[in-house]
Every structure is written in structure tokens, then in C-alpha cells.
mmCIF file of C-alpha atoms and ligand atoms in Angstrom:
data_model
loop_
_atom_site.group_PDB
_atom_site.id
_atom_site.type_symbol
_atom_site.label_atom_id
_atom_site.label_comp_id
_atom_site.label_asym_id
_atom_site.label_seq_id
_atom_site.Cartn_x
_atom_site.Cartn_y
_atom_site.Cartn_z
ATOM 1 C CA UNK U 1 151.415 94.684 105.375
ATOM 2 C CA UNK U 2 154.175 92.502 103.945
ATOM 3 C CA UNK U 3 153.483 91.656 100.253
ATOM 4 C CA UNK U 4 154.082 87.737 101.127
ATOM 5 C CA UNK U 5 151.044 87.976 103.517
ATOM 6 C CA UNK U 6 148.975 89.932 101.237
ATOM 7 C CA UNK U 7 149.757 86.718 99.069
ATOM 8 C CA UNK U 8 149.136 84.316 101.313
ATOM 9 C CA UNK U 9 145.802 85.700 101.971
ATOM 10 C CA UNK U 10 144.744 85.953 98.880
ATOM 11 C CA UNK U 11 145.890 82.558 98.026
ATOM 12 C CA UNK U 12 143.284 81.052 100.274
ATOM 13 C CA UNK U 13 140.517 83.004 98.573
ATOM 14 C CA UNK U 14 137.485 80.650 97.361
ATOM 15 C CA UNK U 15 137.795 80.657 93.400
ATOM 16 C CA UNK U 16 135.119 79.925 90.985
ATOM 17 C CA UNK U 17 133.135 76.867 92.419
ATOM 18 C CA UNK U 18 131.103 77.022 89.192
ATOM 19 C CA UNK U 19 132.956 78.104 86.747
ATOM 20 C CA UNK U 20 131.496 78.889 83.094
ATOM 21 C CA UNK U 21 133.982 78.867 79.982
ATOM 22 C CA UNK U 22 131.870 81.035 77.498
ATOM 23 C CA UNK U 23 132.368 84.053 80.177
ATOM 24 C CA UNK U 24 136.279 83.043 80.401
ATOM 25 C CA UNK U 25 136.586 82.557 83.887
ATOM 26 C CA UNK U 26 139.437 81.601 85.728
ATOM 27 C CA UNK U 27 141.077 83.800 88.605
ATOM 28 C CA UNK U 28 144.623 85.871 88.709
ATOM 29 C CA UNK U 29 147.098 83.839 90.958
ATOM 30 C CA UNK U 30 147.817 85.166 94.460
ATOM 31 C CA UNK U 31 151.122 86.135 93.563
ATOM 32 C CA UNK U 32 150.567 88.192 90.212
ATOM 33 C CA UNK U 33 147.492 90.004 91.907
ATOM 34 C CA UNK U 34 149.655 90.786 95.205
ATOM 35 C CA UNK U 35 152.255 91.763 93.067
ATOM 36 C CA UNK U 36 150.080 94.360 90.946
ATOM 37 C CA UNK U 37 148.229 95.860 94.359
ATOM 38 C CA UNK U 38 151.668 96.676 95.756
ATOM 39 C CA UNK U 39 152.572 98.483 92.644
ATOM 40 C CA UNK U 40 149.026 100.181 93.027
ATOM 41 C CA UNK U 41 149.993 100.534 96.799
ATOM 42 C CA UNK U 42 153.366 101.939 95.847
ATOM 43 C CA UNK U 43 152.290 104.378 93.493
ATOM 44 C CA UNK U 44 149.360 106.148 96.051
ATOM 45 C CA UNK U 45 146.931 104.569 93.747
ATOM 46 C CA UNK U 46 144.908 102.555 96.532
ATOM 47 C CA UNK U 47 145.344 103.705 99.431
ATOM 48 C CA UNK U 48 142.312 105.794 100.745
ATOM 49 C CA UNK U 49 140.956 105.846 96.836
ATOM 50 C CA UNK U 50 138.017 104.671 95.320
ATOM 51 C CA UNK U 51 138.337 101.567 93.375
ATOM 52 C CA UNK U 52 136.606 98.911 90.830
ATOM 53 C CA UNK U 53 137.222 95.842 89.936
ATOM 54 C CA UNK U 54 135.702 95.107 86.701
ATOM 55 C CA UNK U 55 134.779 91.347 85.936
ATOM 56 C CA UNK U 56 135.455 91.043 89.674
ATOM 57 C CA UNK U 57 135.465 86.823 89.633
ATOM 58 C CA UNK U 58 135.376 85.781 93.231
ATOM 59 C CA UNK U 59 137.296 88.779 94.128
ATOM 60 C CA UNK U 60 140.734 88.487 94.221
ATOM 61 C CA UNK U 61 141.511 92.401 93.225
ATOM 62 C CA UNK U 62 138.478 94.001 95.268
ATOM 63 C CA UNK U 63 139.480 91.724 98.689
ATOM 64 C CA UNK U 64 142.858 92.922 97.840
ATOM 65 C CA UNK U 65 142.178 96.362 97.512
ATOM 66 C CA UNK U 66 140.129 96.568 100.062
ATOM 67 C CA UNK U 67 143.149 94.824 102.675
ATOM 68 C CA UNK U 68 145.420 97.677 101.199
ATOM 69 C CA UNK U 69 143.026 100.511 102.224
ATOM 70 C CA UNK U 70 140.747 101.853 99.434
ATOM 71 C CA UNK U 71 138.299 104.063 100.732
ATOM 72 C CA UNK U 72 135.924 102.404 98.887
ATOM 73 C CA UNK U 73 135.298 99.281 96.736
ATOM 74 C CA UNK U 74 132.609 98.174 93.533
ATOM 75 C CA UNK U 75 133.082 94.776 92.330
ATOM 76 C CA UNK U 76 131.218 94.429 89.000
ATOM 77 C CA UNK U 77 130.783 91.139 87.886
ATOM 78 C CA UNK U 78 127.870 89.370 85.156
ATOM 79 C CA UNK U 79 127.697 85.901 86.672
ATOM 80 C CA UNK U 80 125.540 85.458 89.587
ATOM 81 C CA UNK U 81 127.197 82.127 90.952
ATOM 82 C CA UNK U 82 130.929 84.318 90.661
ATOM 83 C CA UNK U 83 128.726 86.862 92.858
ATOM 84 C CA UNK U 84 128.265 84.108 95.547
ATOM 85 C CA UNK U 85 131.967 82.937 95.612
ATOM 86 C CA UNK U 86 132.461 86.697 96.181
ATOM 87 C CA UNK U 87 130.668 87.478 98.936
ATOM 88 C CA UNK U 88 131.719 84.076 100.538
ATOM 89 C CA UNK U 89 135.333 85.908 100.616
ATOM 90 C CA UNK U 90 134.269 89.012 101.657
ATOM 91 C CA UNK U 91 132.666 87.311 104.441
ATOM 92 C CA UNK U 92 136.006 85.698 105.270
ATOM 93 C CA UNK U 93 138.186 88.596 104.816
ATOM 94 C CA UNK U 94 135.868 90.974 107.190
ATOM 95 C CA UNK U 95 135.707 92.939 103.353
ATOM 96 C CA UNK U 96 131.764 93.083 104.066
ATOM 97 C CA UNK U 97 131.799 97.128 102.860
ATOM 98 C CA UNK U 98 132.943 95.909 98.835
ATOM 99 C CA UNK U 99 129.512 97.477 96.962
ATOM 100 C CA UNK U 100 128.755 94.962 94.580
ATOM 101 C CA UNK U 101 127.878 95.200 90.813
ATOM 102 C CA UNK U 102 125.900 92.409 89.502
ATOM 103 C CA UNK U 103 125.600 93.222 85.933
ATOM 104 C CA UNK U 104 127.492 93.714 83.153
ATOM 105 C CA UNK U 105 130.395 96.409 82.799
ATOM 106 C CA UNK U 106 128.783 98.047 80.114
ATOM 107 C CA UNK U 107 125.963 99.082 82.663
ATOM 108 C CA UNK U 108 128.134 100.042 85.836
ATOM 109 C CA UNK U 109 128.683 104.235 86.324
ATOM 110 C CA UNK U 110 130.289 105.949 88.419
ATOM 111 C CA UNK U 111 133.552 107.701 88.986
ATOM 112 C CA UNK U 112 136.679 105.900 90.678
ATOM 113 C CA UNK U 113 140.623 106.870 91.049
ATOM 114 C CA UNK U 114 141.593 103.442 90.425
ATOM 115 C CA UNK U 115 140.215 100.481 87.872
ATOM 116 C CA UNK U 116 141.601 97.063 88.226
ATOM 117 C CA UNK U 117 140.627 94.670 85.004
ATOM 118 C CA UNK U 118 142.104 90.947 84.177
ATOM 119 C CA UNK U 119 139.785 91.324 80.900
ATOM 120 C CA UNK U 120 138.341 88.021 79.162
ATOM 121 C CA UNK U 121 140.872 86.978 76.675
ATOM 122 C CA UNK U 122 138.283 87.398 73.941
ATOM 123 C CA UNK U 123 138.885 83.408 73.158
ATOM 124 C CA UNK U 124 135.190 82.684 73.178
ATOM 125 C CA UNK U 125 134.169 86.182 72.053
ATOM 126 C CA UNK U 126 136.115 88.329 69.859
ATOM 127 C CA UNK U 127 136.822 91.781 70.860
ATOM 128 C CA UNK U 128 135.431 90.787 74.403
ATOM 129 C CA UNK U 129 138.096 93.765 76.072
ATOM 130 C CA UNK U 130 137.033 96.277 74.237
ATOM 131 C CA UNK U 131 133.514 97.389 76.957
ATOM 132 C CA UNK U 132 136.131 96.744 79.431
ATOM 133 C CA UNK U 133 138.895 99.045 78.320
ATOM 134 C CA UNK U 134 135.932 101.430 77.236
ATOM 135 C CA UNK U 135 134.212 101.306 80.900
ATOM 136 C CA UNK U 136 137.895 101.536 82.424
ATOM 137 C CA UNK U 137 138.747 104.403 80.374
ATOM 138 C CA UNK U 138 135.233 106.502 81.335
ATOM 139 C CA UNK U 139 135.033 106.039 84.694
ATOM 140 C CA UNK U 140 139.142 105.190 85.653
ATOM 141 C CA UNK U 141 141.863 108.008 87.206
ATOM 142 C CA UNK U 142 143.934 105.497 86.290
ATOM 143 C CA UNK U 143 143.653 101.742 85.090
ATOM 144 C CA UNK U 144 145.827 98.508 86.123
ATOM 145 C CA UNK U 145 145.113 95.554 83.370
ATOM 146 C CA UNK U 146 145.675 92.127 82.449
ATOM 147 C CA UNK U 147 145.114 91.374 78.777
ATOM 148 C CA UNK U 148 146.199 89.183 75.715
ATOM 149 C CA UNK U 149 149.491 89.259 75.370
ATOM 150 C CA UNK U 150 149.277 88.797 71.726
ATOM 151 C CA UNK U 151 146.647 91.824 71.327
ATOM 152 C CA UNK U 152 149.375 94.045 72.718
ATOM 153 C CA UNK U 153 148.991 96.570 69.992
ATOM 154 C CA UNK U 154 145.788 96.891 69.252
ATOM 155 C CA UNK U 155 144.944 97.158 73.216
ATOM 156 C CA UNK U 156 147.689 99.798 73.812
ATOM 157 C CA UNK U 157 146.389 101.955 71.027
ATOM 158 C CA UNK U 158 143.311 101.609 71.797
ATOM 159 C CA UNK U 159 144.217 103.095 75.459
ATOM 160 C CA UNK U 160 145.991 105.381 73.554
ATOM 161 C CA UNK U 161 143.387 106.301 71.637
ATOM 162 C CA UNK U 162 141.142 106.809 74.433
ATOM 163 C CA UNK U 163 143.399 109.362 75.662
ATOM 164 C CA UNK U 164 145.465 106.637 78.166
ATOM 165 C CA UNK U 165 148.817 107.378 78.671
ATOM 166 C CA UNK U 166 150.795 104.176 79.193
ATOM 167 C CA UNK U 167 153.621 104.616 82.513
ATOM 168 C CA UNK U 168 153.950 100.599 83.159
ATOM 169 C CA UNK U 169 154.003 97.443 80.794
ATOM 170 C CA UNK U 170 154.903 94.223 81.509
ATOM 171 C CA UNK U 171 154.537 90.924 81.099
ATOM 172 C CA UNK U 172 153.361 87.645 82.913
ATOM 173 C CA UNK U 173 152.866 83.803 82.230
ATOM 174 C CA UNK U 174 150.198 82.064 84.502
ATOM 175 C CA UNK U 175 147.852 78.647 83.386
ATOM 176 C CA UNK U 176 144.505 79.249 82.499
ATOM 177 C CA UNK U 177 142.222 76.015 82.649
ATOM 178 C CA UNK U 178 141.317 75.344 78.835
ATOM 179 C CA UNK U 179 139.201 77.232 76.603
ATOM 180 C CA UNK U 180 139.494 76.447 73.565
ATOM 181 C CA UNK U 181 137.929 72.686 72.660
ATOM 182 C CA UNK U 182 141.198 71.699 70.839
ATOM 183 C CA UNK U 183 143.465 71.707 73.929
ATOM 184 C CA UNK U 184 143.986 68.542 75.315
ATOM 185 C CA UNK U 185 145.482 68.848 78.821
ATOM 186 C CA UNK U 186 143.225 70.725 81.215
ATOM 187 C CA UNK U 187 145.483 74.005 81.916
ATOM 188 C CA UNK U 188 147.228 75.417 79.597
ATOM 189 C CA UNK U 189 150.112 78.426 79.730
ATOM 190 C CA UNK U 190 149.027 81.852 78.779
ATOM 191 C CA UNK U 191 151.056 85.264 78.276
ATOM 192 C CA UNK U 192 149.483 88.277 79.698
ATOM 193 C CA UNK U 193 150.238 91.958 79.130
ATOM 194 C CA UNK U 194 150.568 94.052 82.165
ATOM 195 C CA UNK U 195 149.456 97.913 81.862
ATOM 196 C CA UNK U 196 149.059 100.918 83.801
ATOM 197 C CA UNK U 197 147.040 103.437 82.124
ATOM 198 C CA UNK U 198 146.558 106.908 82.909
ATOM 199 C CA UNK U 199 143.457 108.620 82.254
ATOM 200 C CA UNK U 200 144.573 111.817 80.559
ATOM 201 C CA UNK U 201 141.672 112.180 78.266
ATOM 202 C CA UNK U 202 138.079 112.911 77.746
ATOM 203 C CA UNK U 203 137.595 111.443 74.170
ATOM 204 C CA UNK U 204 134.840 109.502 75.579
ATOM 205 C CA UNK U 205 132.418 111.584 77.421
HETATM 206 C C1 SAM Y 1 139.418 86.422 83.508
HETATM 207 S S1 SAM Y 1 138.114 86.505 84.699
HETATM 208 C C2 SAM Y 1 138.906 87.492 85.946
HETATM 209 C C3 SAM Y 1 138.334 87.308 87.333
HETATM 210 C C4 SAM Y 1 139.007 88.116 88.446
HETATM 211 N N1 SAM Y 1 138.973 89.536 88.172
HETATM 212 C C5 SAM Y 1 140.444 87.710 88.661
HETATM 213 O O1 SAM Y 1 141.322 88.446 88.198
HETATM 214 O O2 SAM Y 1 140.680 86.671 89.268
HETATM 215 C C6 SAM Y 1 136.998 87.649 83.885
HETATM 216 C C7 SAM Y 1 135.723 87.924 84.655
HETATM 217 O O3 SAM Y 1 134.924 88.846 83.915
HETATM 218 C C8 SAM Y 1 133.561 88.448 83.994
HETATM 219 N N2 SAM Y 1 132.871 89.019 82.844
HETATM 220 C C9 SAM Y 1 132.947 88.620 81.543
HETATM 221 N N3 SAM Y 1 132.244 89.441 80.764
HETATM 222 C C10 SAM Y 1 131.706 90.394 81.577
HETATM 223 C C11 SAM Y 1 130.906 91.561 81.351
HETATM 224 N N4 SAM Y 1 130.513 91.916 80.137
HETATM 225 N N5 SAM Y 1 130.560 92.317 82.426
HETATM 226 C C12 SAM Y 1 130.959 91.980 83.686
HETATM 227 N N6 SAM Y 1 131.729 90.900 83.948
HETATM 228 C C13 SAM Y 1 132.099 90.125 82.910
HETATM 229 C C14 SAM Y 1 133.600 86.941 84.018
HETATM 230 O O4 SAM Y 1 132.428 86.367 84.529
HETATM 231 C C15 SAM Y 1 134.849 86.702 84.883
HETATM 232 O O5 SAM Y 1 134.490 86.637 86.251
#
């Protein structure tokens, strides 16, 4: 599959039809989450692997994971109502086999080659990356992540620390509908840090 179809796809995902701001929810656009499951693709890190998608949303990395072959699929996610968008996609997409999580990240196990994670920005809860790097880093081969942009050092040393070995870091710029009460227009542009981690450690088992 062409990347530009893998895009278009997952452009006509449903998103979050209730969306709640305290959990930080808004989705990864088509284009940024095609482009990071090619890279994934490219690297041998989907196909016919095991994958989750931590704070799975509607879906946009599990339904595109699943597309590019993984052999198998957890979407963990807290919010019930993201649950339903969800499984309203993988209903459309024929992505009926995606084992779903509903319950926080903290409470997911399991073992997987491959973690995808566009972690809350920690705007309405401070440090709210840190269970997700944590999870990604116990049960992860290796770990594909949005975060902060302006948390870059503290999140790649805390990979780091973890025993993550950092092989890709990037950057991206995508609107985010508002979070914080002082914004006034309704979306508002937000740098994220791109990183592939590798899992070359065992500090935390
Ligand atoms: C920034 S959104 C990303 C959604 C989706 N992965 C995407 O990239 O489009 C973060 C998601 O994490 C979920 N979330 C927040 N805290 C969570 C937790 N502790 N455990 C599981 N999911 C959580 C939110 O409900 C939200 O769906």
C-alpha cells in the first residue's frame, strides 16, 4: 500500500464524537500518523508484529497498524465513549480482530514488539507521560512517540533512563483544539517531539 492511501484512509476515520479536555483528547492527523506507520513499516517494526496503541483515541495508530499487517493489535484506551468511536472504525476498516483495552495504561500487561503512544501533553495533568513512557518501556521491543515538544529533555532521559536507546527524533507541528482556558481561538498550534525508542533495558522489571 501507497502511503497516500494509507492517508486517505485514515483521514476518513471517525474522531472523538465526545471529546473530554481533562483526558487531552484530540487525534494525530492522517498524514503525521501515515507518515510514522511507514517508518514503522520501513523499519520491519509492524509488519507481522504484535502491537499497542496506548491511549488508543478512536484509533488512528491501531486501524493503521492493523492495514500495515501486525499480527496482532491491543488498543488501550480509559474513556469509554473514545472506545465506541473505536470500534465504529474498526467496523469500517474490516479491523474487527484489534483486542481492545478499556482501562487505563497503568493496568494493561502484556508483551508486544511494537508500542505506538501520542501521550497526553500533561496540560491538564502534570507529568501525565510519565505511566505512558513507563508502560511503553515494560512491555515495548521498541516504542514510536508523540510528546511535548518542550519536555524534550526530560522525556528523552527518562527513555534513557529506562534503558531506551533513542535511533529517530524529530519534530512535528499539528493544531490541537484548546486546552488550556486562556486560549481564545478554538485550535491552537502545538510542537511535538517525534521518537523511536529501543528497548535495550530491563531497569524496570
Ligand atoms: C492525545 S490523545 C491521542 C489519541 C490517539 N492515540 C491519536 O493519536 O489520535 C491521548 C489519549 O490517551 C487517553 N488517555 C489519557 N490518559 C490515559 C490513561 N491513563 N490510560 C489510558 N488512556 C489514557 C485519552 O483518553 C486519549 O484518547
Amino acid at each position: 500500500m501507497k502511503k497516500k492511501k494509507l492517508e486517505i484512509m485514515l483521514q476518513s476515520l471517525s474522531g472523538f464524537t465526545r471529546p473530554k479536555a481533562h483526558l487531552e483528547q484530540y487525534t494525530t492527523p492522517a498524514n503525521i500518523a501515515a507518515d510514522i506507520l511507514f517508518l514503522a513499516y520501513n523499519l520491519g517494526d509492524l509488519e507481522g508484529k504484535s502491537v499497542a496503541d496506548l491511549g488508543s483515541g478512536p484509533g488512528v495508530f491501531s486501524i493503521g497498524a492493523c492495514i500495515l499487517g501486525a499480527s496482532e493489535v491491543h488498543a488501550v484506551e480509559i474513556d469509554g465513549d473514545a472506545i465506541m468511536d473505536l470500534r465504529e472504525n474498526m467496523r469500517r476498516t474490516g479491523c474487527e480482530s484489534i483486542r481492545v483495552f478499556n482501562g487505563p495504561v497503568e493496568r494493561f500487561s502484556g508483551k508486544v514488539d511494537t508500542v505506538f503512544q501520542n501521550v497526553p501533553f500533561g496540560a491538564q495533568r502534570r507529568h501525565a507521560d510519565v505511566p505512558f513512557m513507563e508502560k511503553a518501556m515494560e512491555i515495548g521491543r521498541v516504542i514510536y512517540a508523540l510528546h511535548n515538544a518542550s519536555t524534550r529533555e526530560f522525556v528523552i532521559g527518562r527513555y534513557e533512563e529506562m534503558g531506551g536507546r533513542i535511533t529517530h527524533a524529530g519534530e512535528y507541528e499539528f493544531q490541537i483544539p484548546k486546552i488550556y482556558e486562556f486560549h481564545r481561538k478554538e485550535r491552537v498550534w502545538r510542537k511535538f517531539l517525534f521518537l523511536r525508542v529501543e528497548n535495550q533495558g530491563d531497569k524496570l522489571k
